[in-house]
Coordinates of N, CA and C in Angstrom, one line a residue:
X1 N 2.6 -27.8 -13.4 CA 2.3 -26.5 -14.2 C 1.1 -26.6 -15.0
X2 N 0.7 -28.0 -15.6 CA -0.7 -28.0 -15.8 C -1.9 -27.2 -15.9
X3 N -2.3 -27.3 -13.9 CA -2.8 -26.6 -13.6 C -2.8 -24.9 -14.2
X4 N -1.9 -24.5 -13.8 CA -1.7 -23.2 -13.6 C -1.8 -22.7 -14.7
X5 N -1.3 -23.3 -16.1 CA -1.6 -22.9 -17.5 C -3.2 -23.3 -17.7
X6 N -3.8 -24.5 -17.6 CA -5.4 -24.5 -17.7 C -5.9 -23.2 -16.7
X7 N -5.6 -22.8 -15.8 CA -6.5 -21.6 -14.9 C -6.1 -19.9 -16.2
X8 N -4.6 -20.0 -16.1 CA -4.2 -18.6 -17.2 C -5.2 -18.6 -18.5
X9 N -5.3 -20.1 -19.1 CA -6.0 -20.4 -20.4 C -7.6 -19.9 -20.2
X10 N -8.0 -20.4 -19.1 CA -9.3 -20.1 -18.4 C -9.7 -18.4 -18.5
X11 N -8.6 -18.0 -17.6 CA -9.1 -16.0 -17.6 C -8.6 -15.9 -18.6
X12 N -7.9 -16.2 -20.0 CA -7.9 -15.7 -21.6 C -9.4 -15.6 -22.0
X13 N -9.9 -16.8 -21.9 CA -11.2 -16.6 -22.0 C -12.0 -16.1 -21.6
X14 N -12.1 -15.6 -20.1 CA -12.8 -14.6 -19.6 C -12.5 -13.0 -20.0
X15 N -11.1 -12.9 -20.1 CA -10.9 -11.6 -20.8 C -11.0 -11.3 -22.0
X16 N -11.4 -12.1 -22.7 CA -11.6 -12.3 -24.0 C -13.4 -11.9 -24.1
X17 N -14.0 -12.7 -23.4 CA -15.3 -12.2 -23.1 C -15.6 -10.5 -22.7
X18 N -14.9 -10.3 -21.8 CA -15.2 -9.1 -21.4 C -14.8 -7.9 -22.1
X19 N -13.3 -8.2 -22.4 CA -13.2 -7.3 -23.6 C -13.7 -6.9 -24.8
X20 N -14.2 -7.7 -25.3 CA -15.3 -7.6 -27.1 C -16.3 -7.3 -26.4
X21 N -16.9 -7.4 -24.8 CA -18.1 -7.0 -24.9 C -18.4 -5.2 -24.8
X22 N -17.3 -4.7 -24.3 CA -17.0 -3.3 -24.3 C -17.4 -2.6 -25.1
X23 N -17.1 -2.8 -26.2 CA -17.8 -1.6 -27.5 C -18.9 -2.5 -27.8
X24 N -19.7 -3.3 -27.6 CA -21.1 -3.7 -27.3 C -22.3 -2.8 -26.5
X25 N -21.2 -3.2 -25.4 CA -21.9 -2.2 -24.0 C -22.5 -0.3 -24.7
X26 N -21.0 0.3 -25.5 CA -20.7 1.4 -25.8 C -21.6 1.9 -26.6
X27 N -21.5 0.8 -27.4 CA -23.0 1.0 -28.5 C -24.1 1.2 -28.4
X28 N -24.4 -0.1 -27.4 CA -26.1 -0.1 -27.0 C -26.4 1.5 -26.0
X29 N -25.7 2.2 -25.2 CA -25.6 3.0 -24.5 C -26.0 4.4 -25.5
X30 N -25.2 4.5 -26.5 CA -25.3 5.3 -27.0 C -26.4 5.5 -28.5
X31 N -26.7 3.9 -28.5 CA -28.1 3.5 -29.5 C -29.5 4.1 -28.6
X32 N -29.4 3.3 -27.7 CA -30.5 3.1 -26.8 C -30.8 4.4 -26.1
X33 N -29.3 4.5 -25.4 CA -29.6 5.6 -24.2 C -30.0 6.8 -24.4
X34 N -29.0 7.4 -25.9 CA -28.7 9.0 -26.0 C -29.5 9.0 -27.1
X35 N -29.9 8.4 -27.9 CA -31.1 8.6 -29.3 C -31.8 8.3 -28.9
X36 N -32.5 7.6 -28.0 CA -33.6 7.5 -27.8 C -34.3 8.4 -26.1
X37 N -33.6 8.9 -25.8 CA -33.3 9.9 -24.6 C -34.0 9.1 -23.2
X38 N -33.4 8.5 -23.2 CA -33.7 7.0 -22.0 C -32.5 7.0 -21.0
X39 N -32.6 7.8 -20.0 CA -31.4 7.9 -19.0 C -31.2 6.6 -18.4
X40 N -32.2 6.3 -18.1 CA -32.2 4.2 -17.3 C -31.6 3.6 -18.4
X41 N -31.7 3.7 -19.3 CA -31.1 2.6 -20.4 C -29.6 3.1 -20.4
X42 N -29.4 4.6 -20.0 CA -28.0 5.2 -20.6 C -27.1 4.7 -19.2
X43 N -27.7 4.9 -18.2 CA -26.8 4.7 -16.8 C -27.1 3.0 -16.9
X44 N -27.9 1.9 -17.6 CA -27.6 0.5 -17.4 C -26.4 0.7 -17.9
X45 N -26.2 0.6 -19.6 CA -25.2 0.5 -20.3 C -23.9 0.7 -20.1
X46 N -23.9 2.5 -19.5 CA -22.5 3.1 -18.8 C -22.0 2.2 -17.5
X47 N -23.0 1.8 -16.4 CA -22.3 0.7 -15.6 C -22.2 -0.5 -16.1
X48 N -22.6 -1.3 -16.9 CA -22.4 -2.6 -17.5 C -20.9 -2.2 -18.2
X49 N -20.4 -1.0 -18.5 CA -19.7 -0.6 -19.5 C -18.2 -0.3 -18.3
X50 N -18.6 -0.1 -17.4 CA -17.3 0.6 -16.3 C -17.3 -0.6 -15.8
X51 N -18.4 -1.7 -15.6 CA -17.7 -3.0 -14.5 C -17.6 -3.6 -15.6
X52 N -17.2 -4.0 -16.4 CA -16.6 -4.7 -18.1 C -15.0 -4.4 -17.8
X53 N -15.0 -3.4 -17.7 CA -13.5 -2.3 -17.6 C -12.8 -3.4 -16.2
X54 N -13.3 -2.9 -15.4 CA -13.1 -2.9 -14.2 C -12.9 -4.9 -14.2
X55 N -13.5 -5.4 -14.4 CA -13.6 -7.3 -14.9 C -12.1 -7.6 -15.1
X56 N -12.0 -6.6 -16.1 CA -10.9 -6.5 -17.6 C -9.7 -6.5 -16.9
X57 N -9.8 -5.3 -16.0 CA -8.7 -5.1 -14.8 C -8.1 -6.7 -14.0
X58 N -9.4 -6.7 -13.2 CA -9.1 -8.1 -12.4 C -8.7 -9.4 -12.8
X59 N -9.2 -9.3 -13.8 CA -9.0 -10.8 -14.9 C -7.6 -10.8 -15.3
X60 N -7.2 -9.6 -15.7 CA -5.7 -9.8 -16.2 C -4.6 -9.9 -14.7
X61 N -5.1 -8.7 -13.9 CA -4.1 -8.7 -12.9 C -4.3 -10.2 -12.4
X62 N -5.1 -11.0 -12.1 CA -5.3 -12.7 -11.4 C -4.0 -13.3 -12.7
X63 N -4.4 -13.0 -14.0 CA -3.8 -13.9 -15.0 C -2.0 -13.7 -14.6
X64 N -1.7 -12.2 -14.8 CA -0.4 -12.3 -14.5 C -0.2 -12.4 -13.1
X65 N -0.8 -12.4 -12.3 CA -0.4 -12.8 -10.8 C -0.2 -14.4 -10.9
X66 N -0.6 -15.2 -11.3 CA -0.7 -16.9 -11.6 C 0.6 -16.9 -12.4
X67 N 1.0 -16.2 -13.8 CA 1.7 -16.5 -14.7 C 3.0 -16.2 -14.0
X68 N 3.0 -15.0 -13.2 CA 4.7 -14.7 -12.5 C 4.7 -16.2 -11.6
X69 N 3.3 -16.4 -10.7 CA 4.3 -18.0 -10.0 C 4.3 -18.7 -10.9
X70 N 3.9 -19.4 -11.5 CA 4.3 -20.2 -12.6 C 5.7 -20.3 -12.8
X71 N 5.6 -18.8 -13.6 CA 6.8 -18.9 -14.0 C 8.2 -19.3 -13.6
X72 N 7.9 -18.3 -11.9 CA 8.9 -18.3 -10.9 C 9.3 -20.1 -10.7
X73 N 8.6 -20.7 -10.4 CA 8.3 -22.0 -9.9 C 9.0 -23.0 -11.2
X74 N 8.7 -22.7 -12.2 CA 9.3 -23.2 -13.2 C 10.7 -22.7 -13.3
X75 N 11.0 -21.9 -13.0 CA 12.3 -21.1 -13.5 C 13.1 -22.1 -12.3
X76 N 12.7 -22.5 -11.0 CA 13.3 -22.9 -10.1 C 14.0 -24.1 -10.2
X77 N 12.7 -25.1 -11.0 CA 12.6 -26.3 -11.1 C 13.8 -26.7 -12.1
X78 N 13.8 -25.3 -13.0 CA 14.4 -26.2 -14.7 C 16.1 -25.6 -14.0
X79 N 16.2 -25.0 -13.1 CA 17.7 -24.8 -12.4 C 18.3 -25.7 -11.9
X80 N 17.2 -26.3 -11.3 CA 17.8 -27.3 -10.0 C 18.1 -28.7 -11.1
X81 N 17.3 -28.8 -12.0 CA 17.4 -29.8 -12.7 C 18.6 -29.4 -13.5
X82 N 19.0 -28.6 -14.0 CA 20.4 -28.3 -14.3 C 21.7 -28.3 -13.6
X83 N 21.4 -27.6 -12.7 CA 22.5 -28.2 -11.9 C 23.0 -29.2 -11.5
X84 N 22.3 -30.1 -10.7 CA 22.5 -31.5 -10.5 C 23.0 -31.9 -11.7
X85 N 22.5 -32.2 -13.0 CA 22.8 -32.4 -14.4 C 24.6 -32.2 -14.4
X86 N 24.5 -30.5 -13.9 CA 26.1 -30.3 -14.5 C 27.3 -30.8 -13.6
X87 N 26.5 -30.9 -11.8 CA 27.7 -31.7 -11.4 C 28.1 -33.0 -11.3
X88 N 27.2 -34.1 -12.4 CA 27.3 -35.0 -12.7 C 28.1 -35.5 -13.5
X89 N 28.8 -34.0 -14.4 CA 29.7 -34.0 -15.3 C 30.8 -34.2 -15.2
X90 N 31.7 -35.0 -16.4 CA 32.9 -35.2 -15.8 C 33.8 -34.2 -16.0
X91 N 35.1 -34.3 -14.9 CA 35.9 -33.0 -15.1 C 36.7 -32.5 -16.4
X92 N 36.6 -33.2 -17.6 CA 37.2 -33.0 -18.4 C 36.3 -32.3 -19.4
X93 N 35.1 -32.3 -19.4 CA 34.0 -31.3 -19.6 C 34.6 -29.8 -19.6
X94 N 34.5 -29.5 -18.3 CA 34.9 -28.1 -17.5 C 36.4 -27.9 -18.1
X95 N 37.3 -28.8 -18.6 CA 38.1 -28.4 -19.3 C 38.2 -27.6 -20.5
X96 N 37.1 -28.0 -21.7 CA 37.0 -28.0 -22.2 C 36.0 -27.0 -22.9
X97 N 35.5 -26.6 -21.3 CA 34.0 -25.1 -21.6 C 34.1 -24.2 -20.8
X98 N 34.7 -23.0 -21.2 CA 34.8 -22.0 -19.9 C 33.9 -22.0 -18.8
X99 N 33.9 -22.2 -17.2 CA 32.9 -22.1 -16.4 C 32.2 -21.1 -16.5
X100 N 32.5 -19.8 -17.0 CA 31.8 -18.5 -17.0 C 30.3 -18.4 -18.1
X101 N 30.9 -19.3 -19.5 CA 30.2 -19.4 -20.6 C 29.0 -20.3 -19.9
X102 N 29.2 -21.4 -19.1 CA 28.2 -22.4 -18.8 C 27.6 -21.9 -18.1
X103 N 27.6 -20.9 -16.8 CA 26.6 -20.4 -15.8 C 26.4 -19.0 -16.7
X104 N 26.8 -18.4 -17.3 CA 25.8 -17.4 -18.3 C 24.8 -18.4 -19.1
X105 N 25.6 -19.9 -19.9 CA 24.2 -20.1 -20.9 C 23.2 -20.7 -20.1
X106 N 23.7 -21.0 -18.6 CA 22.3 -21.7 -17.7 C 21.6 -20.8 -17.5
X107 N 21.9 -19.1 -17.2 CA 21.6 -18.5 -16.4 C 20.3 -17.9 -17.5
X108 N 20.5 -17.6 -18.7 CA 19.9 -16.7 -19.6 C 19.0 -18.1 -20.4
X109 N 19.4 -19.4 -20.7 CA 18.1 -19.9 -21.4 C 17.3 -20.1 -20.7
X110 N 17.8 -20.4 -19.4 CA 16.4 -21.4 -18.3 C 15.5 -19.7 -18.5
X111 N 15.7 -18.0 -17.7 CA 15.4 -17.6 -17.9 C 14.4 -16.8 -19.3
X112 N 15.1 -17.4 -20.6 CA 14.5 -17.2 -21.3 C 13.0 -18.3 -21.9
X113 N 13.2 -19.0 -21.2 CA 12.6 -20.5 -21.3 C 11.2 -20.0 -20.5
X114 N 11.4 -19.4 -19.3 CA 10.7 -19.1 -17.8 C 9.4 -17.9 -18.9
X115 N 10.7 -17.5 -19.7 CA 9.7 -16.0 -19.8 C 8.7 -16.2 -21.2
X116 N 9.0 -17.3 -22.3 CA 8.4 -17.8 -23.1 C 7.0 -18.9 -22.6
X117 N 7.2 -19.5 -21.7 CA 6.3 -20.0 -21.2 C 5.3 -19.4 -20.5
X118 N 5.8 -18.6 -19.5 CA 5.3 -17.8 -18.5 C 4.6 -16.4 -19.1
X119 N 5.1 -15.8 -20.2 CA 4.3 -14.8 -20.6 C 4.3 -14.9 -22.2
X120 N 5.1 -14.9 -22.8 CA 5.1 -14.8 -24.6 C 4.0 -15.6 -25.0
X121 N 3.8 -16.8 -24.5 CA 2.8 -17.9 -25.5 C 1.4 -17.1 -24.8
X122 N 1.6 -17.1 -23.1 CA 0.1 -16.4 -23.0 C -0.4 -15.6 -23.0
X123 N 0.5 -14.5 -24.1 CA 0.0 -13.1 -24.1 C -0.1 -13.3 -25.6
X124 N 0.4 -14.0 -26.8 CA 0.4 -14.4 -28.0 C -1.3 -15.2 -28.2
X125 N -1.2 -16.3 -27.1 CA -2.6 -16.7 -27.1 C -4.1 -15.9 -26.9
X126 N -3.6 -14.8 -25.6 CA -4.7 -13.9 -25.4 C -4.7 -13.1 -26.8
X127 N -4.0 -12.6 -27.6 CA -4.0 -11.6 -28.5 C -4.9 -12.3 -29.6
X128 N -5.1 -13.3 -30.0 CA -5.4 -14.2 -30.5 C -6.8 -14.2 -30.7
X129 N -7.0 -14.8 -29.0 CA -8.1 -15.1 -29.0 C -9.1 -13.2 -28.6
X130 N -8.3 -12.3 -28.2 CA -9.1 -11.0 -28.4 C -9.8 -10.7 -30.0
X131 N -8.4 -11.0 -30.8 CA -8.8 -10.8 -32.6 C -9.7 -11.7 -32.7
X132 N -10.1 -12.7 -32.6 CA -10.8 -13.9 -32.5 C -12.6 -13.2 -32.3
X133 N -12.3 -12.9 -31.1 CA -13.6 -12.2 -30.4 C -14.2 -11.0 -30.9
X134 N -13.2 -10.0 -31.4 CA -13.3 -8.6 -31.9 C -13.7 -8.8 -33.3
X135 N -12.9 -10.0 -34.1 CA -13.6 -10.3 -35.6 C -14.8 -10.9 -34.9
X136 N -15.4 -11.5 -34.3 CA -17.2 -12.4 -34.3 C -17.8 -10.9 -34.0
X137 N -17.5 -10.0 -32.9 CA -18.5 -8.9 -32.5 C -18.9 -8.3 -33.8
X138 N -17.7 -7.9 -34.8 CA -17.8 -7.4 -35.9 C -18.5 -8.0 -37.0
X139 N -18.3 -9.1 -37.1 CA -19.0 -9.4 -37.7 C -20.8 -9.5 -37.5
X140 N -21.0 -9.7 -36.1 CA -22.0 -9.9 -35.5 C -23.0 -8.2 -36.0
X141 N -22.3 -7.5 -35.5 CA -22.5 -6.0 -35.6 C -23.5 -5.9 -37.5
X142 N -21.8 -5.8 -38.1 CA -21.9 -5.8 -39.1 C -21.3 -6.2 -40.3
X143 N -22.1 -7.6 -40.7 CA -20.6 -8.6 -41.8 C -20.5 -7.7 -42.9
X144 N -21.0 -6.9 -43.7 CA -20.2 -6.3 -44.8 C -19.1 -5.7 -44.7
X145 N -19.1 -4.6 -43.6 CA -18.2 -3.8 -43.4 C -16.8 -4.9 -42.6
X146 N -17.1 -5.7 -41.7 CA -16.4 -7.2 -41.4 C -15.2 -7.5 -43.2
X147 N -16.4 -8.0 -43.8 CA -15.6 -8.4 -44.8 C -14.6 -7.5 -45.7
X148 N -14.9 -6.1 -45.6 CA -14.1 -5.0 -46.0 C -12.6 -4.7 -45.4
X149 N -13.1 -4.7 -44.0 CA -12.1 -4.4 -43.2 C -10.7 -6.0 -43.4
X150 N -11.6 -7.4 -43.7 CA -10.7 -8.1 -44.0 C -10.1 -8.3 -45.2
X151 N -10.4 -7.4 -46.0 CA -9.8 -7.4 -47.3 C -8.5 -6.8 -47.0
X152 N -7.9 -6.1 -46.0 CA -6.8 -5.5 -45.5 C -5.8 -7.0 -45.0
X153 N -6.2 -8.1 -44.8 CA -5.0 -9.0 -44.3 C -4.0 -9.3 -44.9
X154 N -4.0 -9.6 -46.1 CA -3.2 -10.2 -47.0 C -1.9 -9.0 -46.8
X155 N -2.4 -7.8 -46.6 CA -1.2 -6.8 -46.8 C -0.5 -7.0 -45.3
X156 N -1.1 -6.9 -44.6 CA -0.7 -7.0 -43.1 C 0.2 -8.1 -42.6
X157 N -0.6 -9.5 -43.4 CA 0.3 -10.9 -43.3 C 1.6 -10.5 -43.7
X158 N 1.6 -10.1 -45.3 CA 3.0 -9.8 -46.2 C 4.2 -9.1 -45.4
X159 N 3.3 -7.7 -44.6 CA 4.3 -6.9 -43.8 C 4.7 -7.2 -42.4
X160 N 3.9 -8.1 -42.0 CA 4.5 -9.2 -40.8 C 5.8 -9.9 -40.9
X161 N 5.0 -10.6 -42.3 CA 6.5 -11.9 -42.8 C 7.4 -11.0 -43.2
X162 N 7.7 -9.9 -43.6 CA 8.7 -9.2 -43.9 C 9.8 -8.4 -42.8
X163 N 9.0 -8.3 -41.7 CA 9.6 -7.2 -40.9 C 10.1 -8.4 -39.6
X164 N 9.7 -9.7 -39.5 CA 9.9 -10.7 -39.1 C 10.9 -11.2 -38.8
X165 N 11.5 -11.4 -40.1 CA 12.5 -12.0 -40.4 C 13.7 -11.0 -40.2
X166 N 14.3 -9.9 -40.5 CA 14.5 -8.9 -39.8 C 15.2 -8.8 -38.7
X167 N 13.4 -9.0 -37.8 CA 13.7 -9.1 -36.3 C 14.1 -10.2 -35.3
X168 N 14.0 -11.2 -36.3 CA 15.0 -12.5 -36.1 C 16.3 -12.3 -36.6
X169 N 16.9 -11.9 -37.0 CA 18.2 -11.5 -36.9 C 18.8 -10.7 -36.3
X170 N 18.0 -9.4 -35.9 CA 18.8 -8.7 -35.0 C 18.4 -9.3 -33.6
X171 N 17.2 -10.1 -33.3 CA 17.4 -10.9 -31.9 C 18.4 -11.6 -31.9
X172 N 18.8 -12.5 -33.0 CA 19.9 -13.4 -32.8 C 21.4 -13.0 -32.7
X173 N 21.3 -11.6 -33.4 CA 23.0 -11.1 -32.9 C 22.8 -10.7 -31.9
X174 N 21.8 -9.8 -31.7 CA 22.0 -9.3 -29.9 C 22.5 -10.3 -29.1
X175 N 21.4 -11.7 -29.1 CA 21.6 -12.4 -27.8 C 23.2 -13.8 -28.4
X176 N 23.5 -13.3 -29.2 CA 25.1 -13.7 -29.5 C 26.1 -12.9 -28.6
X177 N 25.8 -11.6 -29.0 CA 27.1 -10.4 -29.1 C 26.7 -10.6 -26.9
X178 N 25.6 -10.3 -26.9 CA 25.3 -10.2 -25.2 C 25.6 -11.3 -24.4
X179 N 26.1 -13.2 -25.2 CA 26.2 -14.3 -24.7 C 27.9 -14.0 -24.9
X180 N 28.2 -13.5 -25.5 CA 30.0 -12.9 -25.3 C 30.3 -12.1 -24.6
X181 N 30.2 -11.2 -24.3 CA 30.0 -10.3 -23.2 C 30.2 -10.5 -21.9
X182 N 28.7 -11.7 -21.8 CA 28.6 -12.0 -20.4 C 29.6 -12.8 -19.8
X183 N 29.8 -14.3 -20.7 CA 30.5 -15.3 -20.5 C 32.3 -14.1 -20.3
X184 N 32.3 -13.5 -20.9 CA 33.6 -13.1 -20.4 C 33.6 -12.2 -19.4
X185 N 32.7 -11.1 -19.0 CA 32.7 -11.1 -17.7 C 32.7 -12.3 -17.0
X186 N 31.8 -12.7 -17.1 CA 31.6 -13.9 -15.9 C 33.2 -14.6 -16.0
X187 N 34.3 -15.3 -16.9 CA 34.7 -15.6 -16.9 C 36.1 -14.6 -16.1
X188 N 36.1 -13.6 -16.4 CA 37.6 -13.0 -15.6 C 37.0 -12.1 -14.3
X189 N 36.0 -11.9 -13.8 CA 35.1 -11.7 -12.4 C 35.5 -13.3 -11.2
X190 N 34.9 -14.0 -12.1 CA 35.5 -15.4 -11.1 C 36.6 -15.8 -10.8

């Protein structure tokens, strides 16, 4: 899996490039092109500006095309490796754990596991690294107004950590109240 996360890490940074360069492009087009009434300069900018787009497109569709097999492939591996595991178990185990409960909790962490690796961290890291890119353009552009606009974090941090925590608890009941549910279908279905 290595690989495949070094290649996803790879087009982060290419879409990371391509993206912040967009309102670059936008700018110079409309600095260059339309004020200074220079149609060559206006049609560079506008196609440097639509194959940016267009990059933006490819880059991501390659990223999640790699990240679903990943994923998939991982999702397979961490089954098989469970399985085996569980029929190694002794039978007094299975006495003692409804079968329904144990192929729901295999069925939804490996799953949830698949989808944390496979998209949450690399869509958390692309987001990252876009803010990353979009504060340097900005600042690049223009640090005063940069530094203004970051005088807004501290509030944004605050209403993060607050709405957070929150939403960590109603994930955690859901995926309680939905791990009862299942395990008892699963348990009087079998």
């Amino acid at each position: 899996y290595k690989l495949n996360m070094a290649a996803a890490i790879l087009l982060i940074f290419c879409d990371t490039a391509a993206t912040t360069s967009l309102p670059f492009f936008l700018a110079k087009a409309v600095d260059e092109g339309i004020k200074n009434t220079s149609s060559t300069l206006l049609m560079k900018y506008v196609t440097l500006y639509i194959i940016g787009h267009i990059a933006c497109f490819l880059i991501v569709a390659m990223r999640d095309r790699l990240l679903q097999y990943t994923g998939n492939y991982m999702l397979h591996d961490m089954r098989n490796k469970l399985f085996a595991h569980i029929q190694k178990l002794p039978i007094s185990f299975f006495d003692r754990n409804p079968v329904g409960r144990l192929v729901i909790r295999v069925t939804n962490d490996v799953t949830t596991m698949s989808e944390l690796f496979s998209g949450t961290l690399v869509s958390v890291l692309s987001e990252i690294f876009i803010m990353l890119g979009i504060g340097s353009m900005m600042f690049y552009l223009h640090p005063m107004l940069t530094l203004l606009t970051l005088l807004t974090t501290p509030a944004l941090v605050f209403l993060a950590y607050k709405i957070r925590s929150r939403m960590h608890e109603a994930y955690r009941l859901s995926r309680v109240r939905l791990a009862t549910l299942n395990s008892s279908l699963a348990e009087n279905l079998s």
